[in-house]
Each structure stands twice: as structure tokens, then as C-alpha cells.
XYZ file of C-alpha atoms in Angstrom:
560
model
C -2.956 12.231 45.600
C -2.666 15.649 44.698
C -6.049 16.866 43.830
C -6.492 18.698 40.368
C -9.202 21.346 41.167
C -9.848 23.773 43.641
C -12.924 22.898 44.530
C -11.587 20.391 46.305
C -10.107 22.564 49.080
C -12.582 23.807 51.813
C -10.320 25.838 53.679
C -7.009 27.110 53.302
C -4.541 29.087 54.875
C -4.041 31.848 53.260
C 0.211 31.639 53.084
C -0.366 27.979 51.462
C -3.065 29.202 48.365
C -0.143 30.707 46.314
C 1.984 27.492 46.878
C -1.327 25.178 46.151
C -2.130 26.935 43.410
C 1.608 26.802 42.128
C 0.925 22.603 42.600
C -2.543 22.183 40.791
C -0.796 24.276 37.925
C 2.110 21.466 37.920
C 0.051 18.908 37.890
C -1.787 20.184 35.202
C 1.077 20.911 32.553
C 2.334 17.407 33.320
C -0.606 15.853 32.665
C -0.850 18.173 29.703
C 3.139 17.622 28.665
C 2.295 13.750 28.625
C -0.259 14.196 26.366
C 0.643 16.862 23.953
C 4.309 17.729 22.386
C 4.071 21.087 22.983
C 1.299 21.976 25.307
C 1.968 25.942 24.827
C 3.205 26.029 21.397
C 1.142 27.135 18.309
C 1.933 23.870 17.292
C 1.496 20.495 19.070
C 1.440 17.243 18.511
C -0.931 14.207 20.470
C 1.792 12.394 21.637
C 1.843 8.153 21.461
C 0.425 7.512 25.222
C -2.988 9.246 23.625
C -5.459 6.197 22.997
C -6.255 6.721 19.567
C -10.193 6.422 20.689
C -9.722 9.962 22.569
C -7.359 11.580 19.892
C -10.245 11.434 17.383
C -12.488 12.002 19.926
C -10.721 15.182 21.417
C -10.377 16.116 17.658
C -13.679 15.869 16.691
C -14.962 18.181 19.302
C -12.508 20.597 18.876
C -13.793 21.274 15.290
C -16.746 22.095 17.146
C -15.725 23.631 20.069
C -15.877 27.440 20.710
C -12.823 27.036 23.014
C -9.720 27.898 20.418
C -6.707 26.310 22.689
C -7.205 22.673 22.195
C -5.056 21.693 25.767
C -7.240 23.967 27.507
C -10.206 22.182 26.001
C -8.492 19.040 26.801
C -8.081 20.172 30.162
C -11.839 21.120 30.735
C -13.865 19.193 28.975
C -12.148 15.797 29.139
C -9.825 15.823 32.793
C -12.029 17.573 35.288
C -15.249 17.294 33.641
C -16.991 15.588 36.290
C -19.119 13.816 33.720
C -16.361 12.448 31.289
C -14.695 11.152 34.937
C -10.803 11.174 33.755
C -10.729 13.574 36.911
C -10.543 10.047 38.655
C -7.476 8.759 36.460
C -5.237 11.643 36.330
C -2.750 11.089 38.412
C -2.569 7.569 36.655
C -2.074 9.032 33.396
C 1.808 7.912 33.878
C 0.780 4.318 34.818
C 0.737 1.504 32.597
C -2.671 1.389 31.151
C -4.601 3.875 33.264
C -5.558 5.469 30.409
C -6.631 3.017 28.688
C -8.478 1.041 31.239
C -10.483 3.633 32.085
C -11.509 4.253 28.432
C -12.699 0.768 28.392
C -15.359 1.109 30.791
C -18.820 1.329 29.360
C -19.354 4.856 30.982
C -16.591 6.621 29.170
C -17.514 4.650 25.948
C -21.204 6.011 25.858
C -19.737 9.575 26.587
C -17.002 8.819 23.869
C -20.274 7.701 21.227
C -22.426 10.962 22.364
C -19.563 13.023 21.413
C -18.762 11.354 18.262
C -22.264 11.820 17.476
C -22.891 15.060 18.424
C -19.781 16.869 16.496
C -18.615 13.883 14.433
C -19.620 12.632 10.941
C -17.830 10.047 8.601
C -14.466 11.860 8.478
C -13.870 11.937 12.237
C -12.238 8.353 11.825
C -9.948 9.573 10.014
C -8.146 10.975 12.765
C -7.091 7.945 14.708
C -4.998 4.970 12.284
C -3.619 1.622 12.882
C -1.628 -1.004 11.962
C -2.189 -4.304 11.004
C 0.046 -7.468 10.546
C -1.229 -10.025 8.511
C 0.091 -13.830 8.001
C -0.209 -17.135 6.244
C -2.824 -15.721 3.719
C -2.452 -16.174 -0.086
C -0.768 -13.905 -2.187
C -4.548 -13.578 -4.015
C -5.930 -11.946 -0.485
C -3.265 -9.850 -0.281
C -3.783 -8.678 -3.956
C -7.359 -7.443 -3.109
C -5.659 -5.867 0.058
C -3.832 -3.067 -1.784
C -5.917 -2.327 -4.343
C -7.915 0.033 -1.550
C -6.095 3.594 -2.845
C -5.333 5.136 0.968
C -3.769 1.581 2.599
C 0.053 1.864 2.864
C 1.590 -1.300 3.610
C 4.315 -3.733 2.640
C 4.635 -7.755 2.105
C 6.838 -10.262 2.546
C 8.983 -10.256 -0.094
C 9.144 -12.802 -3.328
C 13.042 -11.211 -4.047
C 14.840 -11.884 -0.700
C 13.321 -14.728 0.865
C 14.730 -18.778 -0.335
C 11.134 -19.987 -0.398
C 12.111 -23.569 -1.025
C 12.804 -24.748 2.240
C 9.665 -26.163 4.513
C 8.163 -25.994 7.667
C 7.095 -28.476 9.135
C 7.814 -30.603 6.446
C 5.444 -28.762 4.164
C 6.022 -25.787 1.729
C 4.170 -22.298 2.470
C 0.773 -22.331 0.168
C -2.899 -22.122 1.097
C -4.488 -25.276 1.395
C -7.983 -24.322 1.420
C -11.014 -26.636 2.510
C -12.817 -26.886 -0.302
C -10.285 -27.407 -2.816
C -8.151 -30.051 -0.820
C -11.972 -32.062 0.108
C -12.726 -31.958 -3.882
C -11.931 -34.428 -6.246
C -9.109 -31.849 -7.150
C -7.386 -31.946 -3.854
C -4.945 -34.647 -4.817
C -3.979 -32.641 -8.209
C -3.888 -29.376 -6.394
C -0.793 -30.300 -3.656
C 1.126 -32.350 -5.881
C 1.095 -29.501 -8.741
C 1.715 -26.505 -6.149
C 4.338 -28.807 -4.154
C 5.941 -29.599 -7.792
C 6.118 -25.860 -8.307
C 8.355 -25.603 -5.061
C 10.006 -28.706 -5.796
C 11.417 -26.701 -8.720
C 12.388 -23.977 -7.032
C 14.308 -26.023 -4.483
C 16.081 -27.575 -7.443
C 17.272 -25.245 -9.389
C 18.336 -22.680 -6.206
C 22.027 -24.291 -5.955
C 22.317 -24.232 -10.221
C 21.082 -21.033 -10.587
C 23.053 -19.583 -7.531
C 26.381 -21.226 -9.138
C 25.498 -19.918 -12.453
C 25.245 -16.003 -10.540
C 28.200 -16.357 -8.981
C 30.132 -17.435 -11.912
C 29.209 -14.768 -14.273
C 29.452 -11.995 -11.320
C 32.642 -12.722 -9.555
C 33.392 -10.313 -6.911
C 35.028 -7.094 -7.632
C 38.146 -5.249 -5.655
C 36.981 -3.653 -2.889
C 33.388 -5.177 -2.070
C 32.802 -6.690 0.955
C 31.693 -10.624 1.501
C 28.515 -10.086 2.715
C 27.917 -7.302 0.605
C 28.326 -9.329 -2.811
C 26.454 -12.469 -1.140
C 22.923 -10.266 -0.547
C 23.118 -9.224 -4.367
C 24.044 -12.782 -5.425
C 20.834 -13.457 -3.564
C 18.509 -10.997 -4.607
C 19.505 -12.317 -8.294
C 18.836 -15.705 -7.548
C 15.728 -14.776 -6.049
C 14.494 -12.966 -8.601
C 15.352 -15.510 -11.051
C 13.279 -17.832 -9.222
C 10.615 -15.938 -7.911
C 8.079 -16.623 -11.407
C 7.903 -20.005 -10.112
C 6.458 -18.861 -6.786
C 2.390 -19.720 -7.069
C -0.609 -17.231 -6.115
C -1.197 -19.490 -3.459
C 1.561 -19.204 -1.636
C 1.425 -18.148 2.143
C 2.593 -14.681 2.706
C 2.528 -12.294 5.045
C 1.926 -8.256 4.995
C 1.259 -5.201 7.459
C -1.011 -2.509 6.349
C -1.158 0.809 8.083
C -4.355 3.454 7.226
C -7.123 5.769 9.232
C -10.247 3.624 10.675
C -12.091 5.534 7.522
C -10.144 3.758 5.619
C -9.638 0.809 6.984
C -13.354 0.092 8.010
C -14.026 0.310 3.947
C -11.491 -2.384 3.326
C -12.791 -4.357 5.658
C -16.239 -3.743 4.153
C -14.825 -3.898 0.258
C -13.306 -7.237 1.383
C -16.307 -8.565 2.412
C -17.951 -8.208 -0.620
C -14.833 -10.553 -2.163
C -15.256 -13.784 -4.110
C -12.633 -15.450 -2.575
C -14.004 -17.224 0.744
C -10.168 -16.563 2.070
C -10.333 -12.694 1.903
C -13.980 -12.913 3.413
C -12.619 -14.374 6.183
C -9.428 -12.517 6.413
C -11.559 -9.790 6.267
C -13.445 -10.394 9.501
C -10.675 -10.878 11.749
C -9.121 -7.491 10.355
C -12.397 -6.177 11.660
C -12.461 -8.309 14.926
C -8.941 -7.231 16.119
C -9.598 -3.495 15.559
C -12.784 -3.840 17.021
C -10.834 -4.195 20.463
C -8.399 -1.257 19.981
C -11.221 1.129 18.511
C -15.118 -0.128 18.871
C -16.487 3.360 18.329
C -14.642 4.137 14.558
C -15.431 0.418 13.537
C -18.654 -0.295 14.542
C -19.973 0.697 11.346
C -18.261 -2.272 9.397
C -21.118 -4.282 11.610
C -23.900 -1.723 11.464
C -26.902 -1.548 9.208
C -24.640 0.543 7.243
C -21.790 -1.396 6.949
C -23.733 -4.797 5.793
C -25.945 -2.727 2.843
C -22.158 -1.216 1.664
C -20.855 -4.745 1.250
C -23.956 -6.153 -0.180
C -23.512 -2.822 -2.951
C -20.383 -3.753 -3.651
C -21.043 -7.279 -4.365
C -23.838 -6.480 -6.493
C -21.941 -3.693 -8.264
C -19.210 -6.436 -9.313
C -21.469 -8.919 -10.038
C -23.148 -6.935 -12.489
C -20.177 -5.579 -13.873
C -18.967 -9.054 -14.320
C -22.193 -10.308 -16.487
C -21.542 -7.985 -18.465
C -20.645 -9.620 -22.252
C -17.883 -11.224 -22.710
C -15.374 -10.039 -24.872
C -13.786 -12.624 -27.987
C -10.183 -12.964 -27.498
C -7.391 -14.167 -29.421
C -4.590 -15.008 -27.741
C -1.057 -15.198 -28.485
C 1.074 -16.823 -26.104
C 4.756 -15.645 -25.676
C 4.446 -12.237 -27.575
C 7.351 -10.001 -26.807
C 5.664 -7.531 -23.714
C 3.902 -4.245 -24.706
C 3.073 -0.957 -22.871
C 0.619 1.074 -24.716
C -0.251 4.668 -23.710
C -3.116 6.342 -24.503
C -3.454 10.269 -23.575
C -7.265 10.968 -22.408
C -7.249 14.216 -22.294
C -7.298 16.856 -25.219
C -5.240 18.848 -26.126
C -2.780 18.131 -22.818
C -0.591 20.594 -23.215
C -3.552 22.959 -23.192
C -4.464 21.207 -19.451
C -1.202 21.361 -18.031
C -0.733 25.316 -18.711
C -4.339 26.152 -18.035
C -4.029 23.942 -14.686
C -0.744 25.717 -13.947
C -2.763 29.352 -14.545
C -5.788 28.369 -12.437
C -3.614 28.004 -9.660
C -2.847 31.506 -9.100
C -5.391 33.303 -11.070
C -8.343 31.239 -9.328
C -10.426 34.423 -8.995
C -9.710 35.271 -13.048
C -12.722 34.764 -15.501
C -12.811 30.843 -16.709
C -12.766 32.500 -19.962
C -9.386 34.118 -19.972
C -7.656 31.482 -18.220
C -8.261 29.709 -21.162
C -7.143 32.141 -24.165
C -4.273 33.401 -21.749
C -3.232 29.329 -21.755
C -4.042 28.763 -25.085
C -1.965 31.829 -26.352
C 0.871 30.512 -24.407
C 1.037 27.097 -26.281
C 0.154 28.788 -29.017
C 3.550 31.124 -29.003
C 5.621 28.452 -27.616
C 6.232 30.701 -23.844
C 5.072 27.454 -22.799
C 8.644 25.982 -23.466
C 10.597 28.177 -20.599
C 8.007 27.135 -18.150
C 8.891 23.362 -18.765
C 12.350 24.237 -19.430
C 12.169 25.758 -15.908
C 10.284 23.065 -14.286
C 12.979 20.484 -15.603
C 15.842 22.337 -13.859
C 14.057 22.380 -10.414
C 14.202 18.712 -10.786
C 16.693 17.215 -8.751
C 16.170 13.690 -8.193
C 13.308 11.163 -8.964
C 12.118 11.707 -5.782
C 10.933 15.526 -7.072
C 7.550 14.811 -8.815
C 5.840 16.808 -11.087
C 3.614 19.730 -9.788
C -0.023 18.570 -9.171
C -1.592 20.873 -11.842
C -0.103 17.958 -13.893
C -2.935 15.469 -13.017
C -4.967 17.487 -15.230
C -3.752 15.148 -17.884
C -5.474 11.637 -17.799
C -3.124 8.338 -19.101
C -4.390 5.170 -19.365
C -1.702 2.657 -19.569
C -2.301 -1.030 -21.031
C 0.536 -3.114 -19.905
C 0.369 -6.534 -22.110
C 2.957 -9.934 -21.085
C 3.698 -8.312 -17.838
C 4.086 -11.325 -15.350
C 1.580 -11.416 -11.470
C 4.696 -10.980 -10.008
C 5.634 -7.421 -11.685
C 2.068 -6.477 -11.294
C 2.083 -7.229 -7.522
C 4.539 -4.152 -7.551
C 2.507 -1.849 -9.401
C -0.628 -2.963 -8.116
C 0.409 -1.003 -4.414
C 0.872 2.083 -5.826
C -1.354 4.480 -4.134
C -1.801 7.165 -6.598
C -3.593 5.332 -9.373
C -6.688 6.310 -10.172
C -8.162 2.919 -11.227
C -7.270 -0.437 -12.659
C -8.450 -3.276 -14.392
C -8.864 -6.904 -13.171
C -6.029 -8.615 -14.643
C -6.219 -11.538 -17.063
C -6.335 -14.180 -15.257
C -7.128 -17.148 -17.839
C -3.327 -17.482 -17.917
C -3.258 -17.795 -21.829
C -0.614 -15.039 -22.547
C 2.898 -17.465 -21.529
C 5.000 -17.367 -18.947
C 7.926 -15.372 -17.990
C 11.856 -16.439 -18.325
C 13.997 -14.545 -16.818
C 17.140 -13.643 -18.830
C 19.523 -16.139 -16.747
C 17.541 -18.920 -17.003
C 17.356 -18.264 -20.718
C 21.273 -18.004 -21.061
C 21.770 -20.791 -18.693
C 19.074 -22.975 -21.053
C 18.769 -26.888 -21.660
C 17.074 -28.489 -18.594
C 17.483 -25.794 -16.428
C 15.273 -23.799 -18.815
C 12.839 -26.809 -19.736
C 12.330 -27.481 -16.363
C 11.301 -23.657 -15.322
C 8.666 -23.421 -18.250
C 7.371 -26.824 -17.661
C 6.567 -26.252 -13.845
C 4.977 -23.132 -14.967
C 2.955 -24.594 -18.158
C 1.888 -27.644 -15.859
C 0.559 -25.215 -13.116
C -1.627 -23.336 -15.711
C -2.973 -26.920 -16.889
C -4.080 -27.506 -13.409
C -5.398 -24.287 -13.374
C -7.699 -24.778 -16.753
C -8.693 -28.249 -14.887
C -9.927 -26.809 -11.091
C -11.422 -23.593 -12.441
C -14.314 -26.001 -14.401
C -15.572 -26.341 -10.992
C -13.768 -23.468 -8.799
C -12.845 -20.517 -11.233
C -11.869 -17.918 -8.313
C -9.920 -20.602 -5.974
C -7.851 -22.114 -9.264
C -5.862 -18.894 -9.442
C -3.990 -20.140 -6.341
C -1.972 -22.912 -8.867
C -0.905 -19.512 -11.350
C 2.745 -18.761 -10.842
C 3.682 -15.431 -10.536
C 5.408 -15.933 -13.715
C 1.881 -16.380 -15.665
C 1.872 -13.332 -18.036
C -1.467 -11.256 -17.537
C -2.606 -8.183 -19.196
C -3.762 -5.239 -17.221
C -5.324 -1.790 -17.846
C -4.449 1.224 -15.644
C -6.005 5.043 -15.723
C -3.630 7.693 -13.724
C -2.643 11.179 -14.145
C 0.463 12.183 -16.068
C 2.168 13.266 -12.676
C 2.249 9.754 -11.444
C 2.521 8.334 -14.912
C 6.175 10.309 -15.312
C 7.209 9.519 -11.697
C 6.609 5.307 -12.198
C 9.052 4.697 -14.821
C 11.479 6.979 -12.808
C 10.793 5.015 -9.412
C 10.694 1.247 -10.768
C 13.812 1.606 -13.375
C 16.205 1.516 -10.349
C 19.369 -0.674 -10.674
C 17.842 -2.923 -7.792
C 14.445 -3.354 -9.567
C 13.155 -6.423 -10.755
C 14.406 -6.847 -13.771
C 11.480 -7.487 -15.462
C 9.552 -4.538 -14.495
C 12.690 -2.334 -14.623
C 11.886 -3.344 -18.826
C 8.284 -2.308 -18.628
C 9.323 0.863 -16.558
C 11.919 1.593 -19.427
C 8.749 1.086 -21.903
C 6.292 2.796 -20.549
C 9.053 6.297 -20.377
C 9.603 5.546 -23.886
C 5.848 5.579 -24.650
C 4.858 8.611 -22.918
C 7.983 10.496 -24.802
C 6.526 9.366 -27.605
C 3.146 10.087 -27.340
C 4.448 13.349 -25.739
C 7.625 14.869 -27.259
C 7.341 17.874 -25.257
C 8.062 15.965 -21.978
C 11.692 15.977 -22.863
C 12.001 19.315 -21.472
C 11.170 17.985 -18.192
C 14.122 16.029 -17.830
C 14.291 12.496 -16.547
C 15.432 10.268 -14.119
C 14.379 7.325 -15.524
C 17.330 4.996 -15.877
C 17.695 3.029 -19.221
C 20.427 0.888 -18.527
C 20.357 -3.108 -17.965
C 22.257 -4.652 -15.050
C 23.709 -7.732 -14.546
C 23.358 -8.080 -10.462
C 21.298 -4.537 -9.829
C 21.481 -5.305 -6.176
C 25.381 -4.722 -5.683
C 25.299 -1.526 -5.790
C 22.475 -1.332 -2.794
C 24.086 -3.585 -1.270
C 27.484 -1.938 -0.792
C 25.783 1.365 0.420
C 24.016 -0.772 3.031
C 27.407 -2.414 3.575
C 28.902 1.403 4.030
C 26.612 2.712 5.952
C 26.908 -0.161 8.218
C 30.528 0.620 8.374
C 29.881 4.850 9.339
């Protein structure tokens, strides 16, 4: 082994120290190049063979640390520190798992806590992330999943998938305990295996009718046209699809993050998630102990126990009287918060370069601009830098608050909207299931039994529903179809509330929320004329099979 200090030497001949010293300086940048990107760059990078246990460690010491080269710190305070010990493991850096098995040992994880301790707070665990993979929970746990604002993730999809064949000779839904031992057991599996019974029926009609009215134009490839054929048929289908159903979704976030969802999900009503919940926080627990221990702690148990109590008594609050009327045409309503927003968006705009300028004359400076129309250029101006959808509005933009009341939209469509990130808050959505269900536009064209047979799976699954939740209100939502039309309440900013419509009113959207993304554009031009200078990318056409065209650029790019 070639020894990584000079203190380990005793005596040396003189003609060897320059060529020693030459090695232990070797050694060192490749232990530091295995590490770090760029070990003598300005800029570097921890590279993937850092645990993520020592990258927020090493980070959180460095914010403390008087030493300003962060390798060399490295290099000091965590390889030949005699008391941190990786001394021992550095020529195994290379080696499967040295690293890591070191780490593990109880020494280096009470050094690892001290340090945490010592320069560390809260935020530290926000420096190491993971990923999760989730699978076979309901579509319900997987709702309170994404409603935590900093998890990125994705789930299986409802739009590509044929979920009418079985495994095992069963279909893919929850079958929880304590519905299936209740006296609504027998109801529950013949209702939700009904549901897919449908599904499985009307795939070949449906696919038929698809193909018929979309036959394949010159020049598109086989497999191309078959994938949007598909997607179609899926999406026709897909309302039939129950909560319940098993489905499966990876998250990725910081340990910050994702020790709150596992304490947030805790606090859920839904045994499922509760559970789902804990083995979220049992598998990280043996990647990361030390960034989500506190999900355990003292601290972690009285955060759950606040949220539960905070919903609870949000939820005895007085119910409000509702009239309902089922299978009214859908509805976005907008609803500007803030006064005056032109006002906000130009005095936002100011305040970003004039920070240091008396509050005061920010505001008659913005208010003369509005006031003498100069504002108009400036959004003119904005408008052309505009590009694509994917070039949002500038941030002084969240200045202006929206909330957004989306009435008839369907679970399905609000699974989609429900992952968006950026939203500040949302509702619960209706989930008495007393708005209608959804009918896709093809199986309203195609009609007669093919049409009486999708609302009647659907208007028999919210029967069921209105039967279990006498007894089990939270697990009865598992028999809703995504279908079920709910009603939903969402605060954002205007940025995000400009870029949505833009995003979801694709060609290859779902159809149905492709309509409420056309709605919602329309409502905030109404409400706000002025955003016409912006321009727009928000497509207001309708499309027959919206997939083809994704598909062939997949099918051409496969081809380059």
C-alpha cells in the first residue's frame, strides 16, 4: 500500500524524498479526482461514488470551515484525519464498497452525527437526495404523495398502459383488510372487478372504432400510427380506471424533503399511506440514518401528531350546504387576488433593480408607468423574448396571486395537475362524487351500448361508493373512477398560472384537460386583457389522435 502521509516515513534517502513526495501527491489527486469532477477547478462537482451521507456531511462543514478549498478540506479533515479514520480506506476508495462499508461502522457514524451537529441545522439534509420506487399502492396514496410541493416524481401511467388484462388471474386494485373482512367485501370486488370487466370489453370496440375514423396517412410508419391508436384508446378508457387501482411511482427529493413526507404521510387518514409511509422511511433509513432519524425522533412524532390535529380541526370545521348538479358542462373560474395587478407586476419588475430605492418611489415610479401606458413596451418586449412555452414568465410575475376553481374536471385530469410543483396550495377535492362522470368524446360519438355501458360502470361504482363510505368514508374512495367529476380549488401565482394552459394544451394531452387548459387561458385573458401582449403558446386547437404527431418524432428520431 502506498502510504498517504509523510509521517509515515522514518527515514529516507535523500535521492528518493523528491520521487516519494511526487507518489503521496498522486495518490492524493486520485483519490481526490474520484471524488470530485474537477479537483482544481473553481468549480467542482461531488461525483456519484460520494455516499450521499459524506456529501452532506463534507458540505455541512465546509459552510463552517475556515479552510476556503473544499478538496483540501476534504483531504485534511476527512482522509488523513486520524480521528475520522478514512486514512485506513483510501487506497480502497476504487473498490466496490470500501467507501461505503467503512461509513457503516458505528465509529464513523458518531463522527458523521458530531459533525452534523456541530455545523449542521435543518437545511444540511438538503444536500444529499434520493430516489424512491414505489409499487402496488392505490392511486389514493399516491395522490397524497405529490401533493408535498419539492417531490419530483412520475407514475405509472393511466394513458399507455391496457389495464384490462390480469395477473394472476386478478385485476390490479387494492384489496385492503378491512374493507374485504367487512360486510362490504363481497360488494367491493365484484363492483371494482366490474369496473375492469368494462374496460376489458370495450378495448377491442373502442380500438376498432380509432382505427376506423383515423386511418393511416402516407408516409407514417406502422408502429408509429399503432402507439397513437393506443394512447387514444387509452385515454378513452382510462375514466373507467378506479382510485383503487394498483399503481406504481418513483419520487426523487432532498432527505429535508423527503423526511417531511414521510412525516406528512403519517399523519394520513388512509391506513394504506400510513403504512406506505413507514417503509419509505425504513428503506432510507439504511442508505442515510443520520438525515432521517428525525422522522423517528421526538421531533418527528410531535410534527405528525400537528399535522393530524391541524387537519382534523380543519375538517370539523362547518359544513358547507351544497347543491349539486350533476353533468353541468365543466367550468374554470379565475379569480385575481391581488389589487391592482398590473400595479404588482411593474412595481415587482422595479424592485428588482432599484432594491436600494425608497419603497415610496418604487411605487409612484410604477404607478406612473401604468398610469401613462410605458407599461405596454415592457410587455410588448417581454412577449417577443418569448420563444417557446418552455420560456416562462419572469418571477417578478408571482407578485400576482390567482386562485383557480376548476368545476366537472374528472380525478383523472386532476391527477395531472395535482403534481405540479409550483402551486402554492390546493383544495381537497370533492370527493362525494355527486358532480357526474366524464365521457369522453369517442365514446359519445360511438354511443348506444358502448356509451350505456361506460356511464353505467361508472354510476354503479359511485353507488357502491355512497354504500361503503356509511361505515368507511376515507377507504370508499377506492370504488371512484377516475372519471368521477370533482371540483377543486387552486391558489398560484400568475407566472405559473400563464405557463399551465401553455404546458397541458399540447396535441398529446389528455383531451380532457387539454379543454380545461384551453379554459383556464381564456379566463385569465379575460380577467386580464393586457396579457395579450405577452403572447401565447397555448394551443387552441382539438385533435382527433393528438399522439401521432409524438409519435412520428419518436419514430424519426429512432430512425437518425
Amino acid at each position: 500500500m502506498i502510504p498517504v502521509t509523510a509521517s509515515d516515513f522514518q527515514y529516507v534517502l535523500p535521492n528518493y524524498q523528491v520521487e516519494i513526495a511526487g507518489l503521496l501527491e498522486a495518490n492524493k489527486e486520485r483519490i481526490l479526482s474520484y471524488c470530485f469532477t474537477n479537483p482544481r477547478g473553481n468549480v467542482t462537482a461531488l461525483k456519484g461514488s460520494m455516499p450521499s451521507v459524506l456529501s452532506g456531511t463534507l458540505t455541512a462543514r465546509f459552510s463552517r470551515a475556515e479552510e476556503f478549498d473544499v478538496t483540501e478540506l476534504f483531504w485534511k479533515e476527512f482522509v488523513v484525519n486520524p480521528e475520522m479514520g478514512i486514512q485506513s480506506v483510501a487506497e480502497r476508495l476504487i473498490e466496490e464498497e470500501g467507501l461505503e462499508e467503512f461509513l457503516a461502522r458505528e465509529k464513523a457514524r458518531k463522527i458523521i452525527r458530531r459533525i452534523l451537529d456541530q455545523y449542521g441545522d435543518d437545511s444540511v439534509r438538503e444536500e444529499a437526495s434520493a430516489y424512491i420506487f414505489v409499487r402496488d399502492f392505490s392511486v389514493l396514496s399516491s395522490m397524497e404523495t405529490f401533493q408535498h410541493p419539492l417531490i419530483t416524481g412520475i407514475e405509472a401511467s393511466t394513458r399507455y398502459i391496457n389495464w384490462g388484462q390480469k395477473e394472476n388471474g386478478m385485476y390490479k386494485y387494492t384489496r385492503p383488510d378491512v374493507l374485504i373482512n367487512s360486510k362490504h367485501g363481497q360488494v367491493y370486488t365484484e363492483t371494482m372487478d366490474y369496473l375492469f370487466d368494462t374496460y376489458r370489453e370495450l378495448w377491442p370496440v373502442v380500438w376498432d372504432y380509432v382505427m376506423l375514423t383515423n386511418p393511416k396517412e402516407e408516409g407514417i410508419s406502422e408502429s408509429s400510427y399503432l402507439r397513437a391508436i393506443k394512447g387514444r384508446v387509452c385515454d378513452n378508457l382510462r375514466k373507467l380506471l378506479p382510485l383503487g387501482i394498483k399503481t406504481n411511482f418513483g419520487i426523487h427529493a432532498d432527505y429535508r424533503s423527503l423526511a417531511e413526507l414521510v412525516m406528512n404521510l403519517r399523519a394520513s387518514k388512509l391506513a394504506e399511506t400510513r403504512a406506505m409511509a413507514d417503509e419509505i422511511a425504513r428503506e432510507l433509513l439504511k442508505i442515510n440514518p443520520e438525515f432521517m432519524e428525525v422522522v423517528d425522533s421526538d421531533h418527528g412524532v410531535s410534527w405528525t401528531l400537528h399535522q393530524k390535529t391541524t387537519r382534523d380541526e380543519v375538517a370539523a370545521l362547518p359544513e358547507v350546504k351544497t347543491v349539486y348538479k350533476a353533468d353541468e358542462e365543466p367550468r374554470v373560474a379565475v379569480d385575481v387576488l391581488s389589487n391592482d395587478y398590473l400595479f404588482q407586476v411593474i412595481r415587482g419588475a422595479l424592485a428588482q433593480t432599484n432594491a436600494g430605492a425608497d419603497p415610496e418611489s418604487i411605487d409612484s415610479e410604477a404607478r406612473l408607468m401604468v398610469l401613462n401606458g410605458t407599461w405596454e413596451n415592457f410587455f410588448r418586449s417581454l412577449g417577443q423574448a418569448r420563444k417557446n412555452r418552455r420560456h416562462k414568465l419572469p418571477s417578478f410575475f408571482n407578485n400576482v396571486t390567482l386562485r383557480v376553481r376548476l368545476e366537472g374536471i374528472s380525478f383523472g385530469s386532476f391527477k395531472d395537475i395535482n403534481r405540479h410543483r409550483d402551486i402554492e396550495d390546493k383544495t381537497q377535492p370533492d370527493w362525494k362524487g355527486k358532480m357526474g362522470v366524464f365521457v369522453p368524446a369517442d365514446i359519445e360519438t360511438i354511443g348506444g351500448e358502448v356509451k350505456e355501458k361506460y356511464v353505467e360502470a361508472q354510476h354503479r361504482a359511485i353507488s357502491v361508493h355512497d354504500l361503503i363510505a356509511r361505515h368507511f368514508p376515507i377507504e370508499a374512495r377506492r370504488v371512484l373512477t377516475h372519471g368521477t367529476k370533482t371540483t377543486v380549488e387552486i391558489i398560484m401565482s400568475l407566472s405559473e398560472g400563464f405557463w399551465i394552459p401553455e404546458l397541458r394544451s399540447i396535441p398529446s394531452g389528455d383531451p380532457e384537460y387539454r379543454g380545461f387548459a384551453q379554459m383556464f387561458h381564456e379566463q385569465l385573458i379575460e380577467k386580464m386583457p393586457e396579457l395579450k401582449l405577452l403572447g401565447t403558446f397555448v394551443n387552441m386547437q382539438d385533435y382527433k389522435v393528438g399522439r401521432i404527431d409524438e409519435a412520428v418524432r419518436a419514430d424519426l428520431k429512432g430512425r437518425t
